[in-house]
Amino acid sequence: WFGLRHLRANGREGIRALAEVAGIDSGQEMASVDISFKIAPRINASGRLADASLPINLLLQDDYAVCRTIAQELDEMNKERQSIERGIAKEAEERAAAEFADAPGIVLFGENWHPGVVGIVASRVSRHFHKPCVILGAEGDDAKGSGRSVASVNLVEVFQRCAHLLGHWGGHPMAAGVSLKTVDVAAFTECYIESLQTLYPDGLPEPSLEISAWMEHDELGESLLEELDRMHPFGQGNAEPVFGLRAVVLEELADVFGEGNFRFRLPARASSKRGIAGIAWRLGQPPEPGQAVDMAIRFAWNYWRDSRYPQVTLVDWRPSQA
């Protein structure tokens, strides 16, 4: 909490310029989600694609005009990173569905895939198929990339069984970096799949989602958000709560945009004329109006210009079991 306030108030021109380019209003307090989804991706983009010294220069610079120029350059790099990521992810998801439909894991190598963004793609593919996934790009004669796992599947144990095929690797049970010779990719893929079959002979654990608390949607309001504000910042060791809502019936058709994203509005509460706005990212088709569904949500402030309002982020949904 103190660190977030200090970050906004410390007077560093580089932070101010980067926040403005990222669309964080100057009057709002910076939240952990702003760091995760707005500040950090722009700082990381240059290291993924080009020169990692650029954000260092930004943070050490005192001239705001120079900082603004660097921040805009980082923003353009981040847009390029997103474009590259979308292209690789689309191809990877199509190949995974065709090549690994019946396998317990996924290994994909692309000669034209940028090694700097494959970790992000691995996370996306792993979540989409609920399988431990390794995505590799080419760098000379080497294949370099990242692995991402799912709950209860230890990626380190899998890699240990295939270590004789790897040049360098390291990480933890849920994520690891890896490099090997491109000529060994096929053998590694075979070893990886066989290791998963040996370690998990009954198949991978079914996907699950831990709900912090079940609530009525009438309980979602500004007083709850003020309580949640006292729990910030969320992150490793202090996970953001995921709330469950039972038998929610949307009254309006959701607004679908992008790749599986949609905006929606919860039913109006007794104390208000309109329901709370909601958004979902990469969840595919939204619930139909009139359909009773159970929702897993995160609840936070959404900032727009000089104002803020409550917003739910839909984590997942299912036909109601209430």
Coordinates of C-alpha atoms in Angstrom, one line a residue:
W1 CA 0.0 0.0 0.0
F2 CA 2.8 2.5 1.0
G3 CA 4.8 1.5 -2.1
L4 CA 1.9 2.2 -4.4
R5 CA 1.3 5.6 -2.9
H6 CA 5.0 6.4 -3.0
L7 CA 5.3 5.3 -6.6
R8 CA 2.7 8.0 -7.6
A9 CA 4.0 10.7 -5.3
N10 CA 7.8 10.2 -5.6
G11 CA 8.1 12.9 -8.3
R12 CA 10.0 10.7 -10.9
E13 CA 9.3 12.1 -14.3
G14 CA 9.7 8.7 -15.9
I15 CA 6.9 7.2 -13.8
R16 CA 4.6 10.1 -14.5
A17 CA 5.3 9.9 -18.3
L18 CA 4.7 6.2 -18.4
A19 CA 1.5 6.4 -16.4
E20 CA 0.1 9.1 -18.7
V21 CA 1.0 7.1 -21.8
A22 CA -0.6 4.0 -20.2
G23 CA -3.9 6.0 -19.6
I24 CA -3.7 6.2 -15.9
D25 CA -5.3 9.5 -14.8
S26 CA -3.1 11.8 -12.9
G27 CA -5.6 12.3 -10.2
Q28 CA -6.2 8.6 -9.4
E29 CA -4.3 6.4 -6.9
M30 CA -2.2 3.7 -8.6
A31 CA -3.4 0.2 -7.9
S32 CA -1.6 -3.1 -8.2
V33 CA -3.6 -3.9 -11.3
D34 CA -2.2 -0.8 -12.9
I35 CA 1.3 -2.1 -12.3
S36 CA 0.5 -5.6 -13.6
F37 CA -1.4 -4.6 -16.8
K38 CA -0.3 -1.1 -17.7
I39 CA 3.1 -0.2 -16.3
A40 CA 5.0 -3.5 -16.2
P41 CA 4.0 -4.7 -19.8
R42 CA 5.4 -1.4 -21.2
I43 CA 8.6 -1.7 -19.2
N44 CA 9.0 -5.4 -20.2
A45 CA 8.2 -4.9 -23.9
S46 CA 11.6 -3.4 -24.8
G47 CA 13.5 -6.3 -23.2
R48 CA 11.3 -8.8 -25.0
L49 CA 11.8 -7.2 -28.4
A50 CA 14.9 -5.0 -28.4
D51 CA 16.9 -3.0 -25.9
A52 CA 16.3 -3.6 -22.2
S53 CA 18.2 -0.5 -21.2
L54 CA 15.4 1.8 -22.5
P55 CA 13.2 1.6 -19.3
I56 CA 16.3 2.1 -17.2
N57 CA 17.0 5.3 -19.0
L58 CA 13.4 6.3 -18.5
L59 CA 13.5 5.8 -14.7
L60 CA 16.9 7.7 -14.3
Q61 CA 15.9 10.6 -16.5
D62 CA 14.8 14.0 -14.9
D63 CA 13.8 15.8 -18.1
Y64 CA 10.0 15.2 -18.6
A65 CA 10.1 15.8 -22.4
V66 CA 12.8 13.1 -22.8
C67 CA 10.8 10.8 -20.5
R68 CA 7.7 11.4 -22.5
T69 CA 9.5 10.4 -25.8
I70 CA 10.9 7.2 -24.2
A71 CA 7.5 6.3 -22.7
Q72 CA 5.8 6.7 -26.1
E73 CA 8.5 4.5 -27.6
L74 CA 7.9 1.9 -24.9
D75 CA 4.2 2.1 -25.6
E76 CA 4.8 1.5 -29.4
M77 CA 6.9 -1.5 -28.5
N78 CA 4.2 -2.8 -26.3
K79 CA 1.7 -2.5 -29.1
E80 CA 4.1 -4.4 -31.4
R81 CA 4.6 -7.1 -28.7
Q82 CA 0.8 -7.5 -28.5
S83 CA 0.5 -7.8 -32.3
I84 CA 3.2 -10.4 -32.4
E85 CA 1.7 -12.3 -29.5
R86 CA -1.8 -12.4 -31.1
G87 CA -0.4 -13.8 -34.3
I88 CA 1.6 -16.5 -32.5
A89 CA -1.2 -17.3 -30.1
K90 CA -3.7 -17.8 -33.0
E91 CA -1.4 -20.2 -34.8
A92 CA -0.4 -22.0 -31.6
E93 CA -4.0 -22.6 -30.5
E94 CA -4.9 -23.9 -34.0
R95 CA -2.0 -26.3 -34.0
A96 CA -2.6 -27.4 -30.4
A97 CA -6.2 -28.3 -31.2
A98 CA -5.1 -30.3 -34.3
E99 CA -1.9 -31.9 -33.0
F100 CA -2.5 -32.5 -29.2
A101 CA -6.2 -33.0 -28.9
D102 CA -5.8 -36.3 -27.1
A103 CA -2.4 -35.7 -25.4
P104 CA -2.0 -34.6 -21.8
G105 CA 0.3 -31.8 -22.7
I106 CA 1.4 -29.5 -25.6
V107 CA 4.8 -28.7 -27.1
L108 CA 4.9 -26.3 -30.1
F109 CA 7.9 -24.9 -32.0
G110 CA 7.8 -22.2 -34.6
E111 CA 10.8 -21.1 -36.5
N112 CA 9.4 -17.6 -36.9
W113 CA 8.1 -17.3 -33.4
H114 CA 9.8 -14.6 -31.3
P115 CA 11.4 -16.1 -28.2
G116 CA 10.7 -12.9 -26.3
V117 CA 6.9 -13.4 -26.3
V118 CA 6.5 -17.1 -26.2
G119 CA 6.1 -17.2 -22.4
I120 CA 3.0 -15.0 -22.7
V121 CA 1.6 -17.3 -25.4
A122 CA 2.3 -20.4 -23.3
S123 CA 0.2 -19.0 -20.5
R124 CA -2.6 -18.3 -22.9
V125 CA -2.5 -21.7 -24.6
S126 CA -2.2 -23.5 -21.2
R127 CA -5.3 -21.8 -19.9
H128 CA -7.3 -22.3 -23.0
F129 CA -6.7 -26.1 -23.2
H130 CA -6.0 -26.7 -19.5
K131 CA -2.9 -28.6 -20.3
P132 CA 0.8 -27.9 -19.4
C133 CA 2.3 -26.2 -22.4
V134 CA 5.7 -25.5 -23.8
I135 CA 6.1 -22.9 -26.6
L136 CA 9.4 -22.5 -28.4
G137 CA 10.9 -20.0 -30.8
A138 CA 14.0 -20.3 -32.9
E139 CA 17.3 -18.5 -32.1
G140 CA 20.0 -19.7 -34.4
D141 CA 20.4 -23.5 -33.9
D142 CA 18.6 -23.3 -30.6
A143 CA 14.9 -23.5 -29.6
K144 CA 14.2 -21.2 -26.7
G145 CA 11.0 -20.7 -24.9
S146 CA 8.8 -21.2 -21.8
G147 CA 6.6 -23.7 -20.2
R148 CA 3.4 -23.0 -18.2
S149 CA 1.6 -25.5 -16.2
V150 CA -1.9 -26.0 -14.6
A151 CA -2.8 -26.7 -11.0
S152 CA -1.4 -29.9 -9.5
V153 CA 0.9 -30.6 -12.4
N154 CA 4.6 -30.1 -11.5
L155 CA 6.5 -28.8 -14.6
V156 CA 9.8 -29.3 -12.8
E157 CA 9.3 -33.0 -12.4
V158 CA 8.4 -33.3 -16.1
F159 CA 11.5 -31.4 -17.2
Q160 CA 13.7 -33.4 -14.9
R161 CA 12.7 -36.6 -16.8
C162 CA 13.7 -34.9 -20.1
A163 CA 16.8 -33.1 -18.9
H164 CA 19.2 -35.1 -21.1
L165 CA 17.6 -33.4 -24.1
L166 CA 17.8 -29.9 -22.7
G167 CA 20.6 -27.3 -22.8
H168 CA 19.5 -25.0 -20.0
W169 CA 16.3 -24.9 -18.1
G170 CA 15.0 -23.6 -14.7
G171 CA 11.9 -22.4 -13.0
H172 CA 9.3 -23.7 -10.6
P173 CA 6.3 -26.1 -10.7
M174 CA 4.0 -23.7 -12.6
A175 CA 6.5 -22.0 -15.0
A176 CA 9.9 -22.6 -16.4
G177 CA 12.3 -21.3 -19.1
V178 CA 14.0 -23.8 -21.4
S179 CA 16.4 -24.0 -24.3
L180 CA 17.5 -27.0 -26.5
K181 CA 18.8 -27.7 -29.9
T182 CA 16.2 -27.5 -32.7
V183 CA 17.1 -31.0 -33.8
D184 CA 16.0 -32.3 -30.4
V185 CA 12.5 -30.7 -30.4
A186 CA 10.8 -33.8 -31.7
A187 CA 12.5 -36.1 -29.2
F188 CA 11.7 -33.6 -26.3
T189 CA 8.1 -33.5 -27.4
E190 CA 7.9 -37.3 -27.2
C191 CA 9.6 -37.4 -23.8
Y192 CA 7.4 -34.6 -22.5
I193 CA 4.2 -36.3 -23.4
E194 CA 5.4 -39.7 -22.1
S195 CA 6.5 -38.2 -18.8
L196 CA 3.1 -36.6 -18.3
Q197 CA 1.5 -40.0 -19.0
T198 CA 3.8 -41.7 -16.5
L199 CA 3.4 -39.1 -13.7
Y200 CA -0.3 -38.7 -14.2
P201 CA -1.6 -42.2 -15.3
D202 CA -5.2 -41.3 -14.4
G203 CA -5.1 -38.2 -16.5
L204 CA -4.7 -34.5 -15.5
P205 CA -6.7 -33.1 -12.6
E206 CA -10.0 -31.6 -13.6
P207 CA -9.9 -27.8 -13.8
S208 CA -11.2 -26.0 -10.7
L209 CA -11.6 -22.5 -9.4
E210 CA -11.3 -21.5 -5.8
I211 CA -14.1 -19.2 -4.6
S212 CA -13.1 -16.9 -1.8
A213 CA -16.8 -16.3 -0.7
W214 CA -20.3 -16.7 -2.2
M215 CA -22.3 -13.5 -2.2
E216 CA -25.6 -12.0 -3.4
H217 CA -25.1 -9.5 -6.2
D218 CA -26.9 -7.0 -4.0
E219 CA -23.9 -7.1 -1.6
L220 CA -21.6 -5.7 -4.3
G221 CA -21.3 -2.0 -3.7
E222 CA -18.9 0.8 -2.8
S223 CA -18.7 -0.1 0.9
L224 CA -17.3 -3.6 -0.1
L225 CA -14.8 -1.9 -2.4
E226 CA -13.6 0.4 0.4
E227 CA -13.0 -2.7 2.5
L228 CA -11.1 -4.4 -0.4
D229 CA -9.0 -1.2 -0.8
R230 CA -7.6 -1.9 2.7
M231 CA -6.3 -5.3 1.5
H232 CA -4.2 -3.9 -1.3
P233 CA -1.9 -4.5 -2.9
F234 CA -2.9 -7.9 -4.3
G235 CA -0.3 -10.2 -5.8
Q236 CA 1.9 -13.1 -4.8
G237 CA 1.1 -14.1 -1.2
N238 CA -2.0 -11.9 -1.1
A239 CA -4.3 -13.1 -3.9
E240 CA -7.2 -10.9 -5.0
P241 CA -10.5 -12.4 -3.8
V242 CA -12.7 -14.2 -6.3
F243 CA -16.4 -14.0 -5.4
G244 CA -19.1 -16.4 -6.4
L245 CA -22.6 -15.3 -7.5
R246 CA -25.4 -17.9 -7.8
A247 CA -28.3 -17.9 -10.3
V248 CA -27.6 -14.5 -11.9
V249 CA -29.9 -13.7 -14.8
L250 CA -28.7 -11.1 -17.2
E251 CA -31.5 -8.8 -18.5
E252 CA -29.5 -7.3 -21.4
L253 CA -27.6 -8.8 -24.3
A254 CA -23.9 -8.7 -23.7
D255 CA -21.7 -6.5 -26.0
V256 CA -19.2 -8.8 -27.7
F257 CA -15.9 -7.4 -28.9
G258 CA -12.4 -8.6 -29.8
E259 CA -11.4 -12.2 -29.4
G260 CA -13.9 -13.7 -26.9
N261 CA -14.3 -10.5 -24.9
F262 CA -17.7 -9.0 -23.8
R263 CA -19.2 -6.3 -21.7
F264 CA -22.4 -6.9 -19.7
R265 CA -24.4 -5.5 -16.8
L266 CA -25.6 -7.3 -13.7
P267 CA -29.3 -7.0 -12.8
A268 CA -30.2 -3.8 -11.1
R269 CA -30.1 -3.8 -7.3
A270 CA -33.0 -2.7 -5.1
S271 CA -31.0 0.4 -4.2
S272 CA -30.1 1.5 -7.7
K273 CA -31.7 2.0 -11.1
R274 CA -28.9 0.2 -13.1
G275 CA -26.9 -2.9 -12.4
I276 CA -23.1 -2.9 -12.0
A277 CA -21.1 -2.9 -15.2
G278 CA -19.0 -6.0 -16.0
I279 CA -16.3 -7.1 -18.4
A280 CA -14.9 -10.5 -19.5
W281 CA -11.7 -11.2 -21.3
R282 CA -11.2 -14.2 -23.6
L283 CA -14.1 -16.2 -22.2
G284 CA -15.8 -16.9 -25.5
Q285 CA -19.6 -16.7 -25.7
P286 CA -21.4 -14.7 -23.0
P287 CA -24.5 -16.0 -21.1
E288 CA -27.8 -15.4 -22.9
P289 CA -30.3 -12.9 -21.4
G290 CA -32.8 -14.9 -19.2
Q291 CA -30.3 -17.7 -18.6
A292 CA -29.6 -18.4 -14.9
V293 CA -25.8 -18.7 -14.4
D294 CA -23.3 -19.0 -11.6
M295 CA -20.4 -16.5 -11.9
A296 CA -16.9 -16.2 -10.5
I297 CA -15.9 -12.6 -10.4
R298 CA -13.4 -10.1 -9.2
F299 CA -14.7 -6.7 -8.0
A300 CA -12.8 -3.5 -8.2
W301 CA -13.0 0.2 -9.1
N302 CA -12.8 1.2 -12.7
Y303 CA -11.2 4.6 -13.3
W304 CA -12.3 6.8 -16.1
R305 CA -10.9 10.3 -16.4
D306 CA -11.5 12.0 -13.0
S307 CA -14.2 9.6 -11.8
R308 CA -14.4 5.9 -10.7
Y309 CA -17.2 3.4 -10.5
P310 CA -17.6 -0.2 -9.4
Q311 CA -17.0 -2.9 -12.0
V312 CA -16.9 -6.7 -12.0
T313 CA -14.5 -8.7 -14.0
L314 CA -15.9 -12.1 -15.0
V315 CA -13.4 -14.9 -14.3
D316 CA -15.7 -17.7 -15.5
W317 CA -19.3 -18.8 -15.6
R318 CA -21.4 -21.9 -15.9
P319 CA -25.1 -22.7 -16.1
S320 CA -26.6 -22.3 -12.6
Q321 CA -26.4 -25.2 -10.2
A322 CA -28.3 -23.4 -7.5

